[in-house]
Coordinates of C-alpha atoms in Angstrom, one line a residue:
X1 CA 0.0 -27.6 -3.2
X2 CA 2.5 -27.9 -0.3
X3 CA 4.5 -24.9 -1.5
X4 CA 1.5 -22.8 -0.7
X5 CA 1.2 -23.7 3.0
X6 CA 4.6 -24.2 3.4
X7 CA 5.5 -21.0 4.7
X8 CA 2.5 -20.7 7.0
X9 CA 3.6 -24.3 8.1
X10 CA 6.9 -22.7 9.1
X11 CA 5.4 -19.2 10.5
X12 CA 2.7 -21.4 13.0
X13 CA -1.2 -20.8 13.2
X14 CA -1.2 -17.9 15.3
X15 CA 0.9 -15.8 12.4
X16 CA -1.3 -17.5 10.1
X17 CA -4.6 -16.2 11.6
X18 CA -2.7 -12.4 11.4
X19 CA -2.0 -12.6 8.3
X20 CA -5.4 -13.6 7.4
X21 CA -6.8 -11.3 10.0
X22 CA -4.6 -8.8 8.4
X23 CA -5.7 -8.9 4.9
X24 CA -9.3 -9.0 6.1
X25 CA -9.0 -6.2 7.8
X26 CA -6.6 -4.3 4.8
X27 CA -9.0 -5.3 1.9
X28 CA -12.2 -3.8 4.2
X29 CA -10.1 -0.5 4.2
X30 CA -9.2 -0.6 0.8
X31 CA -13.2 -1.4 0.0
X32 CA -14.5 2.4 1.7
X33 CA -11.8 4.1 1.0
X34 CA -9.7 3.4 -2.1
X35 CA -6.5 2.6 -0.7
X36 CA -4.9 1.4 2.6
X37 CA -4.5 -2.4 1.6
X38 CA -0.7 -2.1 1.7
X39 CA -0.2 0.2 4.8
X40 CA -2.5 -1.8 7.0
X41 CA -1.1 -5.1 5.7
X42 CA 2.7 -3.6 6.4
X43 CA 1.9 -2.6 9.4
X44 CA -0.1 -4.9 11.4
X45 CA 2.4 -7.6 10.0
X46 CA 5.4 -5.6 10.6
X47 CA 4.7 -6.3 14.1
X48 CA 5.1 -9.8 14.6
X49 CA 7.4 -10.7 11.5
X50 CA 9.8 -9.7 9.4
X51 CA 9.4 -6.5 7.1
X52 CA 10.8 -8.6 4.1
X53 CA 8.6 -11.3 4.8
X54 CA 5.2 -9.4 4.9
X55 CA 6.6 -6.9 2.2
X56 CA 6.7 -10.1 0.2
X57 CA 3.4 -11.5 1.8
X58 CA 2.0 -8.3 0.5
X59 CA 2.9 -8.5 -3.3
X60 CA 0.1 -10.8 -5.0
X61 CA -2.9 -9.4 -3.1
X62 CA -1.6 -5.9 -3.3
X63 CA -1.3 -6.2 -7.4
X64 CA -4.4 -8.0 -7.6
X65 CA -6.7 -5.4 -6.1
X66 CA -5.1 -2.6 -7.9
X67 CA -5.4 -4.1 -11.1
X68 CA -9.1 -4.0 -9.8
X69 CA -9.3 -0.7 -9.2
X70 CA -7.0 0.3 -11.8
X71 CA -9.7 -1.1 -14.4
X72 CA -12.4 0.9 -13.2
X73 CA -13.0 4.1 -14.4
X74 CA -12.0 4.5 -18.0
X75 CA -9.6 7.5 -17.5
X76 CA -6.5 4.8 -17.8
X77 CA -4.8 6.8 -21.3
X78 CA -5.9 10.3 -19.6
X79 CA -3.8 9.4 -15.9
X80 CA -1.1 7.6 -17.7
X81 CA -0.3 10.5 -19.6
X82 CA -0.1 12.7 -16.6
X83 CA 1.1 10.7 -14.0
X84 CA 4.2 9.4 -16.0
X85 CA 7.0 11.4 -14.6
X86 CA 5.8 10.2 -11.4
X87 CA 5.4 6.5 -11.9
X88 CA 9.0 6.1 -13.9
X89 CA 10.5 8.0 -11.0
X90 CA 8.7 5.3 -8.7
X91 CA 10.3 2.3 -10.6
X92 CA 13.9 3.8 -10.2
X93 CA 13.5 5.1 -6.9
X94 CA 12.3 1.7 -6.0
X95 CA 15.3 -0.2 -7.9
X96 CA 17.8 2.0 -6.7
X97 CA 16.7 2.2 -3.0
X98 CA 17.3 -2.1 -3.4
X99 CA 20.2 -2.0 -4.3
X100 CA 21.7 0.5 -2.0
X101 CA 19.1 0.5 0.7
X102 CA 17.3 -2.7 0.8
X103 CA 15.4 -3.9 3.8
X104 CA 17.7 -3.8 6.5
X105 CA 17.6 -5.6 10.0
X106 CA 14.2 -6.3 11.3
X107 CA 14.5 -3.4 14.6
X108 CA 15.6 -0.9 12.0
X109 CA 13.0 -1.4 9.5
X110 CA 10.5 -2.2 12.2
X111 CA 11.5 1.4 13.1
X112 CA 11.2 3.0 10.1
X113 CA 8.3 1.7 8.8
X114 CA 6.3 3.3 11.9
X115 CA 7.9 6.7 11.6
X116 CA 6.4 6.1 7.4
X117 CA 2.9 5.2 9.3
X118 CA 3.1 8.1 11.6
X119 CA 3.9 10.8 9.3
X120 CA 1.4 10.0 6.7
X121 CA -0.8 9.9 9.5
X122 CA -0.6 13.0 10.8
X123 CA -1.2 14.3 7.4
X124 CA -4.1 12.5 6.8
X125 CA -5.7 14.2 10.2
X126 CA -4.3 17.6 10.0
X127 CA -2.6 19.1 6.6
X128 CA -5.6 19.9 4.1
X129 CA -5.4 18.8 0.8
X130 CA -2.4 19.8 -1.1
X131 CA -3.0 21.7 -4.6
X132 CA -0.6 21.4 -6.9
X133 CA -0.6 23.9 -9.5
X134 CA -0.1 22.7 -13.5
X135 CA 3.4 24.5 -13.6
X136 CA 4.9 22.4 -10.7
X137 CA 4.0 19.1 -11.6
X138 CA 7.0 18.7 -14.1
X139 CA 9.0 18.5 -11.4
X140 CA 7.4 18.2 -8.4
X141 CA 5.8 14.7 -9.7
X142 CA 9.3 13.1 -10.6
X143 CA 10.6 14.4 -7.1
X144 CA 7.6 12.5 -5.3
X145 CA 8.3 10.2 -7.2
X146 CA 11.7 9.4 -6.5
X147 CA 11.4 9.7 -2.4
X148 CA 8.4 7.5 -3.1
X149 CA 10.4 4.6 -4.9
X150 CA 13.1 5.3 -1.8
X151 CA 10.4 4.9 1.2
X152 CA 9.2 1.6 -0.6
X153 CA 12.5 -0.2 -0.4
X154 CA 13.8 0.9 3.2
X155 CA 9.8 0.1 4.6
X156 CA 7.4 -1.5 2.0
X157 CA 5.2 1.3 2.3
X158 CA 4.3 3.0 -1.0
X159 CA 1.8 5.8 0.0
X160 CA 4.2 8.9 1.2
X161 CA 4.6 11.3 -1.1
X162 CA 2.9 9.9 -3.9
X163 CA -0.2 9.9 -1.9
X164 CA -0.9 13.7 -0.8
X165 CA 0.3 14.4 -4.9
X166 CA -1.9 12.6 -6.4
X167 CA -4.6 13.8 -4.1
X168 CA -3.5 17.3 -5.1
X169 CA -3.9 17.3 -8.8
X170 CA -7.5 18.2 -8.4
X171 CA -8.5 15.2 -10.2
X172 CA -12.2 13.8 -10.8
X173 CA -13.3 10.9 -7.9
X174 CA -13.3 8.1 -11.1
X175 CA -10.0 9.2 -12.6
X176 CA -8.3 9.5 -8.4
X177 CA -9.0 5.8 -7.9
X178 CA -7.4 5.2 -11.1
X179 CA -4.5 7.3 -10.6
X180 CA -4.1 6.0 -7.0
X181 CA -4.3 2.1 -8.2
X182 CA -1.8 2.7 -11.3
X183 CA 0.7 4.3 -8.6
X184 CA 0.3 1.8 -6.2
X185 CA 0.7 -1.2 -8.9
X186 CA 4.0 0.3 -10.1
X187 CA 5.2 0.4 -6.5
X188 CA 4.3 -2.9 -5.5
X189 CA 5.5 -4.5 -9.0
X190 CA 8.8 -2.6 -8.5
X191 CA 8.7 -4.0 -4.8
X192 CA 8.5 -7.3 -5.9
X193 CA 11.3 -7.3 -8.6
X194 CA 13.3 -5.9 -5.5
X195 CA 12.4 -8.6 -3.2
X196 CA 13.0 -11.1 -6.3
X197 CA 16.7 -9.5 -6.8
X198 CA 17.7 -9.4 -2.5
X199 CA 16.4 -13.3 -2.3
X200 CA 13.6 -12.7 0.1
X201 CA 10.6 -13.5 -2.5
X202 CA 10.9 -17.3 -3.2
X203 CA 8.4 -20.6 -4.1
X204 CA 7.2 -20.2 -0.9
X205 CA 6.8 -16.6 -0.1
X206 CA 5.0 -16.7 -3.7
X207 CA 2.4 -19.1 -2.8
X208 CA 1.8 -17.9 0.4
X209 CA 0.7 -14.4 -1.1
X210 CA -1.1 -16.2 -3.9
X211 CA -3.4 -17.3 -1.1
X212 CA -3.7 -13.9 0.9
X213 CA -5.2 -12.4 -2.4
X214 CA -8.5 -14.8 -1.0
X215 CA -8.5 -12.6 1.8
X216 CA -7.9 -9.4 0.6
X217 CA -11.1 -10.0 -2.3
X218 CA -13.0 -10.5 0.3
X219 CA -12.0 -7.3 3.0
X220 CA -12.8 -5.2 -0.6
X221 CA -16.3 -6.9 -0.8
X222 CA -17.1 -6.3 2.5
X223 CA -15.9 -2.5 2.4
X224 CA -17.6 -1.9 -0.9
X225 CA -20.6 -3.0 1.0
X226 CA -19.8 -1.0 4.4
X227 CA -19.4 2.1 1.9
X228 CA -22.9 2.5 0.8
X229 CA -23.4 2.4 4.9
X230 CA -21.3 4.6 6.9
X231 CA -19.7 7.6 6.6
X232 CA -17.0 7.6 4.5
X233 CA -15.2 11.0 6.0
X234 CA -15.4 9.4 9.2
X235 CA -14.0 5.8 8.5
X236 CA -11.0 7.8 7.1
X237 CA -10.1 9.5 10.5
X238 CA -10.8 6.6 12.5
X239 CA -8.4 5.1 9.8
X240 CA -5.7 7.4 10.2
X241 CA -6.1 7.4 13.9
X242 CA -5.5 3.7 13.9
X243 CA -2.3 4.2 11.9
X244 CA -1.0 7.0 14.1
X245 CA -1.4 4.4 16.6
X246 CA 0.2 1.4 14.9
X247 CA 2.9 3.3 13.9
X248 CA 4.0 4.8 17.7
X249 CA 3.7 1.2 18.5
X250 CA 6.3 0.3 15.9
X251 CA 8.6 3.3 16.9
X252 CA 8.5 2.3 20.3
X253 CA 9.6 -1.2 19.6
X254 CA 6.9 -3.3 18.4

């Protein structure tokens, strides 16, 4: 039991009501919209912490509630089979990026992981929906792939480009959420392994995010109940506004 408060002995109560804050706040995203548990979580952490430490904060309750959505749906064989290419290309963009990238010192990764926020919030407000056609996905989807795996090591965040591809596919809503969960639980997985391999995911940092899953279930409760309530097309913007703004926070500094 004292591993599992151990490093929010060390981190003080104020962290500790952020990170719980944080997951709150991540899961409620995740809840309306599908996705957003990680990128929230990165960044509202990223600003009062070290990137390794909420990348590695991140890793149970990020699995946990994409294994949930992953299991809805029934299209698992169908989006397996399709999004391969991409999802192997995840794993050794991911591996490689840790060995050869890693997460670097906190200013620089604090940096970088705004500029990832920023970027794929712009997109989010104002590029339309991309549409991939059949013939490019053989290698458009490892490509995405790769620079996917990349962005995940150097800033924890595992939505830019596999993201906007997915989205582009022209897939039905059940077999999307599907296809967005099985991407995101390679990436986070993959993550993790990293983490494991650079000695910043530990006892501690492992029971820590055991108890951030609590949470994170209960943000997804609340946003599966907020969903049959509010406009969905109009959480999202406020959504990516909020991340445009998080993210020129980190750029600038934190």
């Amino acid at each position: 039991m004292t591993t599992f408060f151990s490093l929010y002995q060390t981190i003080g109560w104020h962290l500790t009501v952020l990170v719980l804050f944080a997951f709150l706040l991540a899961g409620t995203v995740k809840g309306v919209i599908g996705m957003g548990l990680p990128t929230i979580a990165m960044g509202l952490l990223g600003v009062a912490m070290l990137p390794t430490q909420a990348a590695a904060l991140l890793l149970i309750p990020s699995t946990v509630t994409n294994f949930w959505q992953l299991a809805a749906g029934g299209h698992l064989r169908t989006v397996c089979k399709r999004l391969w290419p991409l999802l192997a290309m995840i794993a050794i963009g991911t591996g490689i990026g840790s060995c050869m990238l890693g997460m670097g010192s906190a200013h620089g990764m604090g940096r970088a992981l705004g500029a990832a926020l920023f970027v794929y919030a712009l997109c989010g407000l104002f590029l339309p929906t991309l549409k991939v056609p059949p013939c490019a996905e053989t290698w458009l989807g490892p490509l995405c792939g790769l620079i996917t795996g990349l962005i995940t090591s150097a800033t924890g965040v595992f939505v830019i480009p596999a993201v906007p591809y997915i989205q582009g596919l022209g897939l039905d809503r059940n077999q999307l959420v599907q296809a967005l969960g099985m991407s995101f639980t390679v990436s986070s997985l993959t993550l993790g392994v990293g983490l494991f391999c650079n000695g910043a995911l530990g006892e501690a940092e492992m029971g820590a995010s055991l108890l951030a899953v609590i949470p994170a279930l209960l943000g997804m409760l609340i946003g599966q109940w907020l969903r049959q309530r509010i406009s969905a097309p109009v959480f999202k913007r406020l959504f990516f506004i909020g991340l445009a703004l998080l993210g020129l926070h980190l750029l600038n500094g934190g």
